[in-house]
Short mmCIF file of C-alpha atoms and ligand atoms in Angstrom, two decimals:
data_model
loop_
_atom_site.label_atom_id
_atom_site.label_comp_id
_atom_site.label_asym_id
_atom_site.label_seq_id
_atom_site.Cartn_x
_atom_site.Cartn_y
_atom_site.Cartn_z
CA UNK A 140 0.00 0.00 0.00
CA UNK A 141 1.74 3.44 -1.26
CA UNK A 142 0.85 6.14 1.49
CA UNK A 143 0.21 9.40 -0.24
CA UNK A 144 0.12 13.25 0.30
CA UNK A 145 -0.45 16.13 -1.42
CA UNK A 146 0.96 19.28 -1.78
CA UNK A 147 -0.89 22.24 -3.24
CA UNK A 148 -5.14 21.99 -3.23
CA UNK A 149 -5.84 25.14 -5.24
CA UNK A 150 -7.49 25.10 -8.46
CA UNK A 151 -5.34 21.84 -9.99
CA UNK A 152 -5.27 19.94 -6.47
CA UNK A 153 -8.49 18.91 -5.73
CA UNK A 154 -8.78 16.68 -9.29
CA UNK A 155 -5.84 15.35 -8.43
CA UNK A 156 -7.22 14.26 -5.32
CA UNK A 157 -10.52 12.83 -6.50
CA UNK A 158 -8.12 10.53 -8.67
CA UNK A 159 -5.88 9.60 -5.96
CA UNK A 160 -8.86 8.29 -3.98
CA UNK A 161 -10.14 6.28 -6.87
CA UNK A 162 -6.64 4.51 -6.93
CA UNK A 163 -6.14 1.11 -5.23
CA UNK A 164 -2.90 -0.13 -3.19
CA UNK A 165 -2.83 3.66 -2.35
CA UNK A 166 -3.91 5.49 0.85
CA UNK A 167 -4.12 9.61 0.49
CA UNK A 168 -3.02 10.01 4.08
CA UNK A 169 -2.01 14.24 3.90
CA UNK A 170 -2.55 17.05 2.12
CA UNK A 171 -0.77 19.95 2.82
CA UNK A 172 -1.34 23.77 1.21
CA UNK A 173 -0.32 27.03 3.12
CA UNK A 174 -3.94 27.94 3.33
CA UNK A 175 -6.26 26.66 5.68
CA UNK A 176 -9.36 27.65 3.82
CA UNK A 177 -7.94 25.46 0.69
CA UNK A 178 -7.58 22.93 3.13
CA UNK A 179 -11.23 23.15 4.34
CA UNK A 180 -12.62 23.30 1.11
CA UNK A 181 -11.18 19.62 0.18
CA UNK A 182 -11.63 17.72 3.15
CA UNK A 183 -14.99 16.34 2.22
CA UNK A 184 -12.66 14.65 -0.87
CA UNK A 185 -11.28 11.93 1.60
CA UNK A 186 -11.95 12.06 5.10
CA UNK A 187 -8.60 9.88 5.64
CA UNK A 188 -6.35 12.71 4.54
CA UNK A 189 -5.03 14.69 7.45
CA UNK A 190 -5.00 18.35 6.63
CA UNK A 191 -1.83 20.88 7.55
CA UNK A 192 -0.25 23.71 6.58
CA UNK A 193 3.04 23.65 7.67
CA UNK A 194 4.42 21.54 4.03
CA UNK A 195 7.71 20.44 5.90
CA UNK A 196 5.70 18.19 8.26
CA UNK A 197 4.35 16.01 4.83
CA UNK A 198 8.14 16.63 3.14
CA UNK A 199 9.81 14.67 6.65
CA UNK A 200 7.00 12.52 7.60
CA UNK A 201 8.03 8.73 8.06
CA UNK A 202 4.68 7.32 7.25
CA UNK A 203 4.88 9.28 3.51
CA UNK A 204 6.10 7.23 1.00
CA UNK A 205 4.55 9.62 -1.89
CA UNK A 206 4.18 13.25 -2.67
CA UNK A 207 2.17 14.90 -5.67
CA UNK A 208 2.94 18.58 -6.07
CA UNK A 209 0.11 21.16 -7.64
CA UNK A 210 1.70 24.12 -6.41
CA UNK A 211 2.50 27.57 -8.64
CA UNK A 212 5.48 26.56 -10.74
CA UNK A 213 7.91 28.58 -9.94
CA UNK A 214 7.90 26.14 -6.18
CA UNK A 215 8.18 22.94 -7.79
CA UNK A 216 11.86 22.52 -7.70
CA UNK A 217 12.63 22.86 -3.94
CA UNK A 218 9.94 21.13 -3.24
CA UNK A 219 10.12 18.47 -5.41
CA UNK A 220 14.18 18.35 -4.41
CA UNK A 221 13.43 18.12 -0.53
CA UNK A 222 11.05 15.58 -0.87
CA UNK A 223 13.51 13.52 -3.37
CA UNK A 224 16.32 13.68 -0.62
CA UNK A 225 13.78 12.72 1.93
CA UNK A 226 13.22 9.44 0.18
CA UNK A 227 9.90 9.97 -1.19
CA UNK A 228 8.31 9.30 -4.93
CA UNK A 229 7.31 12.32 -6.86
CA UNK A 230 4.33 13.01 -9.33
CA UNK A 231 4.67 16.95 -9.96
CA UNK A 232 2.53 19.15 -11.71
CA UNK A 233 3.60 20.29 -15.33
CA UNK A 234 6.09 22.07 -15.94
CA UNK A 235 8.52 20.03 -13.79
CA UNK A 236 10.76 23.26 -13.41
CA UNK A 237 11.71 26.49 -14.67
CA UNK A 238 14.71 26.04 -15.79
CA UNK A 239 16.33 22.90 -17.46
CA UNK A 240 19.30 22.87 -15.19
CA UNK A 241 16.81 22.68 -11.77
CA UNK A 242 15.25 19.54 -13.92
CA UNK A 243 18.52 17.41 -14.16
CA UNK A 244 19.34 17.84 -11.10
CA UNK A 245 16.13 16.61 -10.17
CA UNK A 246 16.83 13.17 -12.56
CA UNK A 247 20.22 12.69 -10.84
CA UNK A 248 18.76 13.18 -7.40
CA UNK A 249 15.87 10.74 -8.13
CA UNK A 250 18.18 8.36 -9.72
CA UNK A 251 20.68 8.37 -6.53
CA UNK A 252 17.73 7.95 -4.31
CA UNK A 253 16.19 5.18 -6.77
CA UNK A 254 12.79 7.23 -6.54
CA UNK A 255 9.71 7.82 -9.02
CA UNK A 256 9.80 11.06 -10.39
CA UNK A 257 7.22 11.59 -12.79
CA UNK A 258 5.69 15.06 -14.47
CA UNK A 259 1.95 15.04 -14.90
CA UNK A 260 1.41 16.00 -19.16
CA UNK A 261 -2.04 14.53 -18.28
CA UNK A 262 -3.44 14.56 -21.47
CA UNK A 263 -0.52 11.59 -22.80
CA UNK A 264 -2.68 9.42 -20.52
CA UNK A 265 -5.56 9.93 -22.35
CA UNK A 266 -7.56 7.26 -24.53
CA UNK A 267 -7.27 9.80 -27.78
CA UNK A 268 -3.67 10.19 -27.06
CA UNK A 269 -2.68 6.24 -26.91
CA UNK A 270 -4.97 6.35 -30.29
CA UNK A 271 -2.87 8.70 -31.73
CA UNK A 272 0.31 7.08 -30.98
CA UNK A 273 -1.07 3.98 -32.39
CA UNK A 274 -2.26 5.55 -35.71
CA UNK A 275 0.94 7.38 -36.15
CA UNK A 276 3.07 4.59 -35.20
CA UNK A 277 1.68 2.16 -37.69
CA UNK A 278 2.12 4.51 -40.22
CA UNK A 279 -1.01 5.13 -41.56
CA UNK A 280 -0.19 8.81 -41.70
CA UNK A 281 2.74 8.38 -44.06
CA UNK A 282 5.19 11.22 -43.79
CA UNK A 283 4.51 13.59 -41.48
CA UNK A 284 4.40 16.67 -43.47
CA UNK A 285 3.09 19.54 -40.05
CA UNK A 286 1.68 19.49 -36.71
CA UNK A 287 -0.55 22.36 -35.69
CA UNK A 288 -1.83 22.80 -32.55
CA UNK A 289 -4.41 25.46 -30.74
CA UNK A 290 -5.22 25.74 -27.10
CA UNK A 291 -7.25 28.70 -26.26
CA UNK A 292 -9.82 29.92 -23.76
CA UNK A 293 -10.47 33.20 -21.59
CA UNK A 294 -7.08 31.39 -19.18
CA UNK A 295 -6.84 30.99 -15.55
CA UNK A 296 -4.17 33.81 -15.21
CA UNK A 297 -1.36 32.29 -13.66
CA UNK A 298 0.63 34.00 -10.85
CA UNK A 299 4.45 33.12 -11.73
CA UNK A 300 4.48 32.21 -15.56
CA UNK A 301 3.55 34.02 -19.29
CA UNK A 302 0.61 31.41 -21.28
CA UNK A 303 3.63 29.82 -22.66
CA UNK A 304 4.47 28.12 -19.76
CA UNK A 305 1.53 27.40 -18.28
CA UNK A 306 0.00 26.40 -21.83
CA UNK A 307 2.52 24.87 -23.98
CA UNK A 308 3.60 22.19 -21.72
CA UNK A 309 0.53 20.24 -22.45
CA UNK A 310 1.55 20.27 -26.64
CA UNK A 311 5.06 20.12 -26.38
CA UNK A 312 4.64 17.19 -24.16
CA UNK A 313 2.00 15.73 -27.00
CA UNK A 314 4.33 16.71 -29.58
CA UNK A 315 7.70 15.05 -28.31
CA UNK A 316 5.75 12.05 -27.06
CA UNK A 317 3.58 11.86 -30.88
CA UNK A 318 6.45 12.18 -33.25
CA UNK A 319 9.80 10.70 -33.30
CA UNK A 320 11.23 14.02 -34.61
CA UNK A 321 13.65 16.50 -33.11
CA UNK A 322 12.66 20.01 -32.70
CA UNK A 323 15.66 21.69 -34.77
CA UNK A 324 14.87 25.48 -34.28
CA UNK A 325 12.21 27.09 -32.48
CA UNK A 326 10.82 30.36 -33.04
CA UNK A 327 8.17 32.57 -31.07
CA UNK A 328 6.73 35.74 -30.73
CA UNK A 329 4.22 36.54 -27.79
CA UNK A 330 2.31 39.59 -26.86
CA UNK A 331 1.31 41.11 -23.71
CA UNK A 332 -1.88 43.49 -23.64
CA UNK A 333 -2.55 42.90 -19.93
CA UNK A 334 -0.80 43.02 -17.32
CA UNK A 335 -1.54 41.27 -14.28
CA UNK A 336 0.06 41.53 -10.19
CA UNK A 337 1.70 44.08 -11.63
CA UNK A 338 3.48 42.59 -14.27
CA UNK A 339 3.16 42.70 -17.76
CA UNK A 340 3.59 39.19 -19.36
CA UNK A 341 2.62 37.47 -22.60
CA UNK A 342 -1.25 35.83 -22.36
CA UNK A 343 -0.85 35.59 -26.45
CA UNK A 344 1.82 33.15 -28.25
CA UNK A 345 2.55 31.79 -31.53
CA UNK A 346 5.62 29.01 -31.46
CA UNK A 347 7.39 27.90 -34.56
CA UNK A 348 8.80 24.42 -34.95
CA UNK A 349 11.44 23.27 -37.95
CA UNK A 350 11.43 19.61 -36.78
CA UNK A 351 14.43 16.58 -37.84
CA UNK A 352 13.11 15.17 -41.42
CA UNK A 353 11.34 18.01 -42.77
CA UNK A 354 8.38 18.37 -40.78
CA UNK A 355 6.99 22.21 -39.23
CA UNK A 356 5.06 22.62 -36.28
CA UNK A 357 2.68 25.56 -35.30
CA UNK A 358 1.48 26.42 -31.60
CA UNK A 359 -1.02 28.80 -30.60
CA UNK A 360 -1.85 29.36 -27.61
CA UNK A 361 -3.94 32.18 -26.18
CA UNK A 362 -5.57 33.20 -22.41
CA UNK A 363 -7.90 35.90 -24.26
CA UNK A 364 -10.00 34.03 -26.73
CA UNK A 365 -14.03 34.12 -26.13
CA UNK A 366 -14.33 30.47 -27.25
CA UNK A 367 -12.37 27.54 -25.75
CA UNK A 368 -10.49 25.30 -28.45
CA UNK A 369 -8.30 22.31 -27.75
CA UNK A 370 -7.47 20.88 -31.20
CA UNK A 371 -4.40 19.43 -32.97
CA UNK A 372 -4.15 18.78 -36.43
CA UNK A 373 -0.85 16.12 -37.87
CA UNK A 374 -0.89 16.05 -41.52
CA UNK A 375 1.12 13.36 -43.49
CA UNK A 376 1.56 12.05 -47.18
CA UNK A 377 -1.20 9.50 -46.83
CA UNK A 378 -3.91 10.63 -44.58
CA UNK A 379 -4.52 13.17 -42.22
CA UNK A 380 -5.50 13.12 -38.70
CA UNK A 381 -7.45 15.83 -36.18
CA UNK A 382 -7.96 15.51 -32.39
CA UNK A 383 -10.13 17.70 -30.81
CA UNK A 384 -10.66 16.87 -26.88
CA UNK A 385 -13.69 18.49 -26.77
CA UNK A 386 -15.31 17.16 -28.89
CA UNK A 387 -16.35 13.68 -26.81
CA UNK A 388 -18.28 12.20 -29.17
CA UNK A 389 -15.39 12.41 -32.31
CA UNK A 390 -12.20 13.06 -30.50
CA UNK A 391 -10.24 11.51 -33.10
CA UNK A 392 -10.87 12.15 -37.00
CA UNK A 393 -9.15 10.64 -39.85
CA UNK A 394 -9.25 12.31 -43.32
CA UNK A 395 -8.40 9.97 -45.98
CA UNK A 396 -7.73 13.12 -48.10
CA UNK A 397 -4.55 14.47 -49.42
CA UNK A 398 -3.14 16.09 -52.75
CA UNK A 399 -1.23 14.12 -55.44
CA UNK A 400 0.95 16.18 -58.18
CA UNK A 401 1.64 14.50 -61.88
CA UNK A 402 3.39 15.48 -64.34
CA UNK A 403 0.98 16.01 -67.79
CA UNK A 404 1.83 15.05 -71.29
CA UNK A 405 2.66 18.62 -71.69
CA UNK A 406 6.21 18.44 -69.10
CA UNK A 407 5.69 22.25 -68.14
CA UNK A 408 2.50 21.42 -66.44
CA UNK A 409 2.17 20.02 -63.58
CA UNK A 410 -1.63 18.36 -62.66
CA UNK A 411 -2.45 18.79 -58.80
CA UNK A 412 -5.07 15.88 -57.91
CA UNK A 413 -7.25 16.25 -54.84
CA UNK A 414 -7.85 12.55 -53.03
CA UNK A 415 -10.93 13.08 -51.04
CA UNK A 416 -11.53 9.70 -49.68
CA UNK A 417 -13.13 8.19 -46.29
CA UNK A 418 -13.41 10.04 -43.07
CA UNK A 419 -13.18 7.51 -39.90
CA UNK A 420 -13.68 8.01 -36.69
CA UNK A 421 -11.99 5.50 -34.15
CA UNK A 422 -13.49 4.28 -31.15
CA UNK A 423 -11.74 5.90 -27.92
CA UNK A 424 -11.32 4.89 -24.30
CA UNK A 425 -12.79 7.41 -21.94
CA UNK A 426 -11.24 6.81 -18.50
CA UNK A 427 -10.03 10.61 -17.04
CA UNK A 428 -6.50 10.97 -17.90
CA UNK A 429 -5.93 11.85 -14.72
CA UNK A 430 -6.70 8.85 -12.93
CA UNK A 431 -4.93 6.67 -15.41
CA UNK A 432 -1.69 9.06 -14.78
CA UNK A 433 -2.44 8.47 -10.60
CA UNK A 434 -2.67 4.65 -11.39
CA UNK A 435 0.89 4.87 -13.44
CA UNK A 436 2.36 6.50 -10.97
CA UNK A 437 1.77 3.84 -8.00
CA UNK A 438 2.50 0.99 -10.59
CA UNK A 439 5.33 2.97 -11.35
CA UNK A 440 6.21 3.04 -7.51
CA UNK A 441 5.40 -1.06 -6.67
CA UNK A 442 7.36 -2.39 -10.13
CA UNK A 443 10.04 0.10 -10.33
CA UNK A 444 9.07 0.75 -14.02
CA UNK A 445 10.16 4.10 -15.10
CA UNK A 446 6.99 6.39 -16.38
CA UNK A 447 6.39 7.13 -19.37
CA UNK A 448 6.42 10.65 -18.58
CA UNK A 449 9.05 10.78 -16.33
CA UNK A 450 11.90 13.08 -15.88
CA UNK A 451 13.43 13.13 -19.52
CA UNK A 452 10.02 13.45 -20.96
CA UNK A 453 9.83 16.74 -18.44
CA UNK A 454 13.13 18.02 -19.32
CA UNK A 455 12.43 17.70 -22.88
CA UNK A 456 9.54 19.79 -22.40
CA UNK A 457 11.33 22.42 -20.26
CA UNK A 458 13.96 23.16 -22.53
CA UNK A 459 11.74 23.53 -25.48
CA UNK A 460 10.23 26.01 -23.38
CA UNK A 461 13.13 27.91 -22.98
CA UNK A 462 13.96 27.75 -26.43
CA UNK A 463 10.97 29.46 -27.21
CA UNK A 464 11.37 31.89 -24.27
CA UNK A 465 14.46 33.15 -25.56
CA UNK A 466 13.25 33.25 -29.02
CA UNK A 467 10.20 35.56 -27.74
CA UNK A 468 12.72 37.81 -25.60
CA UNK A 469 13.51 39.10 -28.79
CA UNK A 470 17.30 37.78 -28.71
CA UNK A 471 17.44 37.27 -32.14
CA UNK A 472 16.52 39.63 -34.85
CA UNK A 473 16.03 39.15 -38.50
CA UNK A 474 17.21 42.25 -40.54
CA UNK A 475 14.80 44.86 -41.69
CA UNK A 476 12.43 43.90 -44.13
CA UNK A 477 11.29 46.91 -46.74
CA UNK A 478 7.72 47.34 -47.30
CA UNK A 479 7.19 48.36 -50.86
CA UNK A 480 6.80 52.09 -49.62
CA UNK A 481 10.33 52.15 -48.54
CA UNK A 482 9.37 52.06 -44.95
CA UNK A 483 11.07 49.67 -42.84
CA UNK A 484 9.45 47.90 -40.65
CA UNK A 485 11.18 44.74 -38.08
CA UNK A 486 10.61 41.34 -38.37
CA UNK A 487 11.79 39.23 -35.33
CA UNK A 488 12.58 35.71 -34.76
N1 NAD B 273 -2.20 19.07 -15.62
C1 NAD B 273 -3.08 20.02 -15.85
O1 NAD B 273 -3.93 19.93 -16.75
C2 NAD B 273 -3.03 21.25 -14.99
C3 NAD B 273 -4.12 22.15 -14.97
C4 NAD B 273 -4.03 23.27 -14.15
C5 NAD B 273 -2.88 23.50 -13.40
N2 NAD B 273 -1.84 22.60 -13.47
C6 NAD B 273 -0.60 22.83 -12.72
O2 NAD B 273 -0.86 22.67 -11.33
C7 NAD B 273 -0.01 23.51 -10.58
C8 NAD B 273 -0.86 24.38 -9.66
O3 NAD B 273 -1.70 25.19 -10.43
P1 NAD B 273 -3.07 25.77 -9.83
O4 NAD B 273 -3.76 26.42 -10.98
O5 NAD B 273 -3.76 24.72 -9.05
O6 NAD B 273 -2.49 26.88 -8.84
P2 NAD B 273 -3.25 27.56 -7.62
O7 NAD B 273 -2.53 28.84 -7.36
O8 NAD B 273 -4.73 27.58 -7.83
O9 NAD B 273 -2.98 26.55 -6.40
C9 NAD B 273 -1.73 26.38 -5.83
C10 NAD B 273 -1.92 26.09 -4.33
O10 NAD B 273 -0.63 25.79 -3.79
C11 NAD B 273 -0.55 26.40 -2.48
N3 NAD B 273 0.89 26.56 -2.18
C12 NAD B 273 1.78 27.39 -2.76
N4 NAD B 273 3.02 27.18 -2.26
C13 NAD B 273 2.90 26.20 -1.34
C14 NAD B 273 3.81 25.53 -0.48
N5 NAD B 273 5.12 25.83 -0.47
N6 NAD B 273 3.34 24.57 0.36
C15 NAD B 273 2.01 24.26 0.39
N7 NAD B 273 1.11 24.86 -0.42
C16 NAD B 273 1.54 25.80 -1.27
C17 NAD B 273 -1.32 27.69 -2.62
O11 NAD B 273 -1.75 28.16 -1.35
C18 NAD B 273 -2.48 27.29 -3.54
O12 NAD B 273 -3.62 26.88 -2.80
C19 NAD B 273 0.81 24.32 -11.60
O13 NAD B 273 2.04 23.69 -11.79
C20 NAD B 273 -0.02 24.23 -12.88
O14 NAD B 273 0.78 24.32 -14.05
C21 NAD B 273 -1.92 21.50 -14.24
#
């Protein structure tokens, strides 16, 4: 029996601990969040958990043997680091860290302690996602010719981080876990109309992706849309493929359609054909991600299996971030482009 806690019941927390509780050969024994009212609004969750607020007494407890973290990001690594170096697994919230760096040395402390540490990109544990996999990985698709993704909504503002990193994780996490392709160069512009606890960050961003083989990758992601989208679309040679996660009736949609170019009789010309063939929609399994990622974890902790999203997948995730950080901090620069006026005008990278 894995005896659980968790840190952080805020907006994220209390899902997690709905799941927890659904979980067998695991025991939510603590939560712990710096304010008491968060505390009393989730004790009717589990009425095993014992409730404090002082976090060091869940980090040093002996009868912990787990600790999920759902606190603001820019927490995660200390916490996540005491609670390595007191011996216990860790699920933490996406991203793992802010910084690349903080996230190996959470791997190597982990690996020294021969704990779990796994990142929650919740949506990898979802029916549509192991659908996805499967279609791409059989091929079906052909070559993957672009990936283009939009997550939208009128956002939860976040305290610590821009949209990109409170956003992106969940695609770049699809994205490196979907395709068997390296992100070669990353490009991104964001914009920041409102500013928030006094600061002034980017709720807008577009991401470019040139990825290994040929492939491009688009990310929008936005906390100021009126409508709430959640769709990614992966084009190939063959077929084409869109998964929308709210749509629950059709999350996944196969487009047997494509273009095919010949060359006529006539060599200068060259015919485009449109294939507009079948459109299926495969059957997927509806368990909440979320559970299935609390059940991974335990089995993770009783087998000694390493997760599928563990610390690698989280690093991969962080550094793309900060690819696309630096890229928005404006720290490279194309040269001026000339409108035809004359009047130059900047174009950044
Ligand atoms: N996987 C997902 O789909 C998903 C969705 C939303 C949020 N998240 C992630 O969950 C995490 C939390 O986000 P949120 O929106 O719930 O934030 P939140 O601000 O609503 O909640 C965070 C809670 O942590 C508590 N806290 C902060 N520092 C603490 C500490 N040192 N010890 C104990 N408690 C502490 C706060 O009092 C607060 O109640 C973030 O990493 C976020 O990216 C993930």
């Amino acid at each position: 029996m894995v005896r659980m806690a968790v840190i952080g019941c805020g907006y994220w927390g209390p899902n997690l601990i709905r799941n927890i509780t659904k979980v067998k050969d695991c025991r939510l024994v603590a939560i712990a969040d710096q304010k008491p009212e968060r505390l009393e609004s989730v004790k009717h969750l589990n009425s095993e958990m014992k409730p404090t607020t002082v976090t060091s007494e869940v980090i040093e407890s002996d009868s912990i043997d787990a600790v999920v973290i759902a606190t603001p990001i820019s927490t995660h690594f200390e916490l996540a680091k005491a609670c390595l170096q007191h011996g216990k697994h860790v699920f933490i919230e996406k991203p793992i860290t802010t910084t690349s760096a903080q996230c190996r040395e959470l791997i190597r402390i982990a690996q020294q302690q021969r704990r779990v540490l796994m990142v929650d990109h919740t949506f990898i544990y979802s029916g549509a996602v192991r659908k996805l996999r499967e279609i791409i990985d059989s091929g079906e698709l052909g070559d993957i010719y672009y990936y283009d993704s939009v997550r939208l909504n009128l956002g939860l503002f976040q305290p610590d981080v821009n949209v990109l990193w409170d956003l992106a994780p969940h695609d770049f996490s699809l994205l490196t876990h979907l395709l068997d392709r390296k992100p070669t160069r990353v490009t991104a512009s964001g914009s920041s109309p409102v500013s928030w606890n006094g600061w002034q960050r980017e709720s807008i961003a577009y991401v470019n992706m040139e990825l290994d083989g040929g492939a491009i990758a688009h990310f929008h992601l936005n906390w100021l849309s009126p409508v709430k989208l959640r769709r990614t679309l992966i084009g190939g040679s063959r077929k084409m493929v869109i998964y929308d996660h709210l749509d629950t009736e059709n999350q996944i949609k196969i487009f047997d359609k494509g273009v095919e170019l010949r060359q006529d009789q006539d060599r200068y010309k060259v015919l485009v054909q449109y294939r507009m063939g079948d459109l299926v929609c495969p059957k997927v399994e509806q368990t909440e991600p979320l559970e299935v990622a609390c059940r991974h974890f335990v089995h993770c902790i009783q087998t000694g299996e390493q997760p599928i999203t563990d610390g690698n997948a989280g690093l991969r995730v962080v550094q793309l971030l900060e690819a696309a950080e630096r890229s928005m901090r404006r720290e490279g620069r194309t040269p001026e482009v000339w409108t035809p006026n004359n009047k130059a005008v900047s174009a950044r990278v």
